Amino acid sequence: CFHHYAIGKNANARSKVKHFWENGSLYAGTGRKAMQRLLGIVHMNPEVDPALWDHTEEDRYGLGGVRTPEKFYQLFGIDVIQKKTQRHLCMF
């Protein structure tokens, strides 16, 4: 890891700074909701009803309109239904 917490001359000052994991219990379940939202936005969970995840500002922070996620998955051999990828993507 490239982050150095509480090492050397900064040890005393850094030991007083809260770390992200110290407040993890305040946000229980947030990671699961965030993953469901992310997978929904990129169309990787077609089996999940879109009404079940948060669409707040999806248009603002979404994927744009140049190509669909489905086109990307087709091009790179990703099957979001079977949750599998083709193995020939980087043959040298």
Coordinates of N, CA and C in Angstrom, one line a residue:
C1 N 0.8 -1.2 0.0 CA 0.0 0.0 0.0 C 0.9 1.2 0.0
F2 N 0.5 2.3 -0.7 CA 1.3 3.5 -0.8 C 0.9 4.5 0.2
H3 N -0.1 4.3 1.0 CA -0.5 5.2 2.1 C 0.3 4.8 3.3
H4 N 0.8 5.8 4.0 CA 1.6 5.5 5.2 C 0.9 6.3 6.4
Y5 N 0.1 5.5 7.2 CA -0.5 6.2 8.3 C 0.3 6.0 9.5
A6 N 0.5 7.2 10.2 CA 1.1 7.2 11.5 C 2.5 6.6 11.5
I7 N 3.4 7.1 10.6 CA 4.7 6.6 10.5 C 5.7 7.8 10.6
G8 N 6.8 7.6 11.4 CA 7.8 8.7 11.5 C 7.3 9.9 12.2
K9 N 7.7 11.1 11.8 CA 7.5 12.3 12.5 C 6.0 12.7 12.5
N10 N 5.2 12.1 11.6 CA 3.7 12.4 11.5 C 2.9 11.4 12.4
A11 N 3.6 10.5 13.1 CA 2.9 9.4 13.8 C 1.9 10.0 14.8
N12 N 2.3 11.0 15.6 CA 1.5 11.5 16.7 C 0.2 12.2 16.1
A13 N 0.5 13.1 15.0 CA -0.6 13.8 14.4 C -1.6 12.9 13.7
R14 N -1.0 11.9 12.9 CA -1.9 11.0 12.1 C -2.7 10.1 13.0
S15 N -2.2 9.7 14.1 CA -3.0 8.8 15.0 C -4.3 9.4 15.5
K16 N -4.4 10.7 15.4 CA -5.6 11.3 15.8 C -6.7 11.4 14.7
V17 N -6.3 11.2 13.5 CA -7.2 11.3 12.3 C -8.0 10.1 12.2
K18 N -9.3 10.2 12.1 CA -10.2 9.1 11.9 C -9.9 8.4 10.5
H19 N -10.0 7.1 10.5 CA -9.8 6.3 9.3 C -11.2 5.9 8.8
F20 N -11.3 5.6 7.5 CA -12.6 5.3 6.9 C -13.2 4.1 7.6
W21 N -12.5 3.1 8.0 CA -13.0 1.9 8.5 C -13.6 2.1 9.9
E22 N -13.3 3.2 10.6 CA -13.7 3.4 11.9 C -15.2 3.7 12.0
N23 N -15.8 4.2 10.9 CA -17.2 4.5 10.8 C -18.0 3.5 10.0
G24 N -17.4 2.4 9.6 CA -18.1 1.4 8.8 C -19.4 1.0 9.3
S25 N -19.6 0.9 10.6 CA -20.9 0.4 11.1 C -22.0 1.4 10.9
L26 N -21.7 2.7 10.7 CA -22.7 3.7 10.4 C -23.3 3.5 9.0
Y27 N -22.6 2.8 8.1 CA -23.0 2.7 6.7 C -23.3 1.3 6.3
A28 N -23.7 0.5 7.2 CA -23.9 -1.0 7.0 C -24.9 -1.1 5.8
G29 N -24.6 -1.9 4.8 CA -25.5 -2.2 3.7 C -25.3 -1.2 2.5
T30 N -24.6 -0.2 2.7 CA -24.4 0.8 1.7 C -23.6 0.2 0.5
G31 N -22.6 -0.6 0.8 CA -21.8 -1.2 -0.3 C -22.7 -2.1 -1.2
R32 N -23.6 -2.8 -0.6 CA -24.5 -3.7 -1.4 C -25.4 -2.8 -2.3
K33 N -26.0 -1.8 -1.7 CA -26.9 -0.9 -2.5 C -26.1 -0.2 -3.6
A34 N -24.8 0.2 -3.3 CA -24.0 0.9 -4.3 C -23.7 -0.1 -5.5
M35 N -23.4 -1.3 -5.2 CA -23.1 -2.3 -6.2 C -24.3 -2.6 -7.0
Q36 N -25.5 -2.7 -6.4 CA -26.7 -2.9 -7.2 C -27.0 -1.8 -8.1
R37 N -26.7 -0.6 -7.7 CA -26.9 0.6 -8.5 C -25.9 0.6 -9.7
L38 N -24.6 0.4 -9.4 CA -23.6 0.4 -10.4 C -23.9 -0.7 -11.5
L39 N -24.2 -1.9 -11.0 CA -24.6 -3.0 -12.0 C -25.8 -2.6 -12.8
G40 N -26.7 -2.0 -12.2 CA -27.9 -1.6 -12.9 C -27.6 -0.5 -14.0
I41 N -26.8 0.5 -13.6 CA -26.5 1.6 -14.6 C -25.8 1.0 -15.8
V42 N -24.9 0.0 -15.6 CA -24.1 -0.5 -16.7 C -24.8 -1.8 -17.3
H43 N -26.0 -2.0 -16.9 CA -26.9 -3.1 -17.5 C -26.3 -4.5 -17.3
M44 N -25.6 -4.7 -16.2 CA -25.0 -6.0 -15.9 C -25.9 -6.9 -15.1
N45 N -27.0 -6.4 -14.6 CA -27.9 -7.3 -13.8 C -29.3 -7.3 -14.4
P46 N -29.5 -7.7 -15.6 CA -30.8 -7.7 -16.2 C -31.9 -8.5 -15.5
E47 N -31.5 -9.4 -14.6 CA -32.4 -10.2 -13.8 C -33.0 -9.4 -12.7
V48 N -32.5 -8.2 -12.4 CA -32.9 -7.4 -11.2 C -33.9 -6.3 -11.8
D49 N -35.0 -6.2 -11.1 CA -36.0 -5.1 -11.5 C -35.4 -3.8 -11.3
P50 N -35.3 -2.9 -12.3 CA -34.8 -1.6 -12.2 C -35.4 -0.7 -11.1
A51 N -36.6 -1.1 -10.7 CA -37.3 -0.3 -9.6 C -36.6 -0.5 -8.3
L52 N -35.7 -1.5 -8.2 CA -35.1 -1.9 -6.9 C -33.9 -1.1 -6.6
W53 N -33.3 -0.4 -7.5 CA -32.1 0.4 -7.3 C -32.3 1.9 -7.5
D54 N -31.5 2.7 -6.9 CA -31.6 4.1 -6.9 C -31.1 4.7 -8.3
H55 N -32.0 5.5 -8.9 CA -31.7 6.1 -10.2 C -31.3 7.6 -10.1
T56 N -31.1 8.1 -8.9 CA -30.8 9.5 -8.6 C -29.6 9.9 -9.5
E57 N -29.9 11.0 -10.3 CA -28.9 11.6 -11.1 C -28.2 10.7 -12.1
E58 N -28.9 9.6 -12.5 CA -28.4 8.7 -13.4 C -28.1 9.3 -14.8
D59 N -29.0 10.2 -15.2 CA -28.7 10.9 -16.5 C -27.5 11.8 -16.4
R60 N -27.3 12.4 -15.3 CA -26.2 13.3 -15.1 C -24.8 12.6 -15.1
Y61 N -24.8 11.5 -14.3 CA -23.6 10.7 -14.1 C -23.6 9.4 -14.8
G62 N -24.5 9.2 -15.8 CA -24.6 7.9 -16.4 C -23.5 7.6 -17.5
L63 N -23.9 6.8 -18.4 CA -23.0 6.3 -19.4 C -22.9 7.1 -20.7
G64 N -23.8 8.0 -20.9 CA -23.8 8.8 -22.2 C -24.5 8.0 -23.2
G65 N -24.4 8.5 -24.5 CA -25.3 7.9 -25.5 C -24.5 7.5 -26.8
V66 N -23.2 7.4 -26.7 CA -22.4 7.0 -27.9 C -22.7 5.6 -28.3
R67 N -22.6 4.7 -27.3 CA -22.9 3.3 -27.6 C -23.6 2.7 -26.3
T68 N -24.3 1.7 -26.5 CA -25.0 1.0 -25.4 C -24.1 0.1 -24.6
P69 N -24.3 -0.2 -23.4 CA -23.5 -1.2 -22.7 C -23.6 -2.6 -23.4
E70 N -24.8 -2.9 -24.0 CA -25.0 -4.1 -24.7 C -24.1 -4.3 -25.9
K71 N -23.9 -3.2 -26.6 CA -22.9 -3.2 -27.7 C -21.5 -3.5 -27.2
F72 N -21.1 -2.8 -26.1 CA -19.8 -3.1 -25.6 C -19.6 -4.6 -25.2
Y73 N -20.7 -5.1 -24.5 CA -20.6 -6.5 -24.1 C -20.5 -7.5 -25.3
Q74 N -21.3 -7.1 -26.3 CA -21.2 -8.0 -27.5 C -19.8 -7.9 -28.1
L75 N -19.3 -6.7 -28.2 CA -18.0 -6.6 -28.8 C -16.9 -7.3 -28.1
F76 N -16.9 -7.3 -26.8 CA -15.9 -7.9 -25.9 C -16.2 -9.3 -25.4
G77 N -17.3 -9.9 -25.9 CA -17.7 -11.2 -25.5 C -18.1 -11.4 -24.0
I78 N -18.8 -10.5 -23.5 CA -19.3 -10.6 -22.1 C -20.8 -10.9 -22.1
D79 N -21.1 -12.0 -21.5 CA -22.5 -12.5 -21.4 C -23.0 -12.1 -20.0
V80 N -23.9 -11.1 -19.9 CA -24.4 -10.7 -18.6 C -25.5 -11.6 -18.1
I81 N -26.1 -12.4 -18.9 CA -27.1 -13.3 -18.4 C -26.4 -14.5 -17.8
Q82 N -25.4 -15.1 -18.4 CA -24.7 -16.3 -17.9 C -23.6 -15.9 -17.0
K83 N -23.2 -14.6 -16.9 CA -22.1 -14.1 -16.1 C -20.8 -14.8 -16.5
K84 N -20.6 -14.7 -17.8 CA -19.3 -15.4 -18.3 C -18.7 -14.5 -19.4
T85 N -17.4 -14.6 -19.6 CA -16.7 -13.9 -20.6 C -16.0 -14.9 -21.6
Q86 N -15.8 -14.5 -22.8 CA -15.1 -15.3 -23.7 C -13.6 -15.2 -23.4
R87 N -12.8 -16.3 -23.6 CA -11.4 -16.3 -23.2 C -10.4 -15.9 -24.2
H88 N -10.9 -15.4 -25.4 CA -10.0 -15.1 -26.5 C -9.7 -13.6 -26.7
L89 N -9.9 -12.8 -25.6 CA -9.8 -11.4 -25.8 C -8.4 -10.9 -26.0
C90 N -7.4 -11.5 -25.5 CA -6.0 -11.0 -25.6 C -5.1 -12.1 -26.0
M91 N -5.3 -12.6 -27.2 CA -4.4 -13.7 -27.8 C -3.3 -13.0 -28.5
F92 N -2.1 -13.2 -28.1 CA -0.9 -12.6 -28.7 C 0.0 -13.7 -29.3

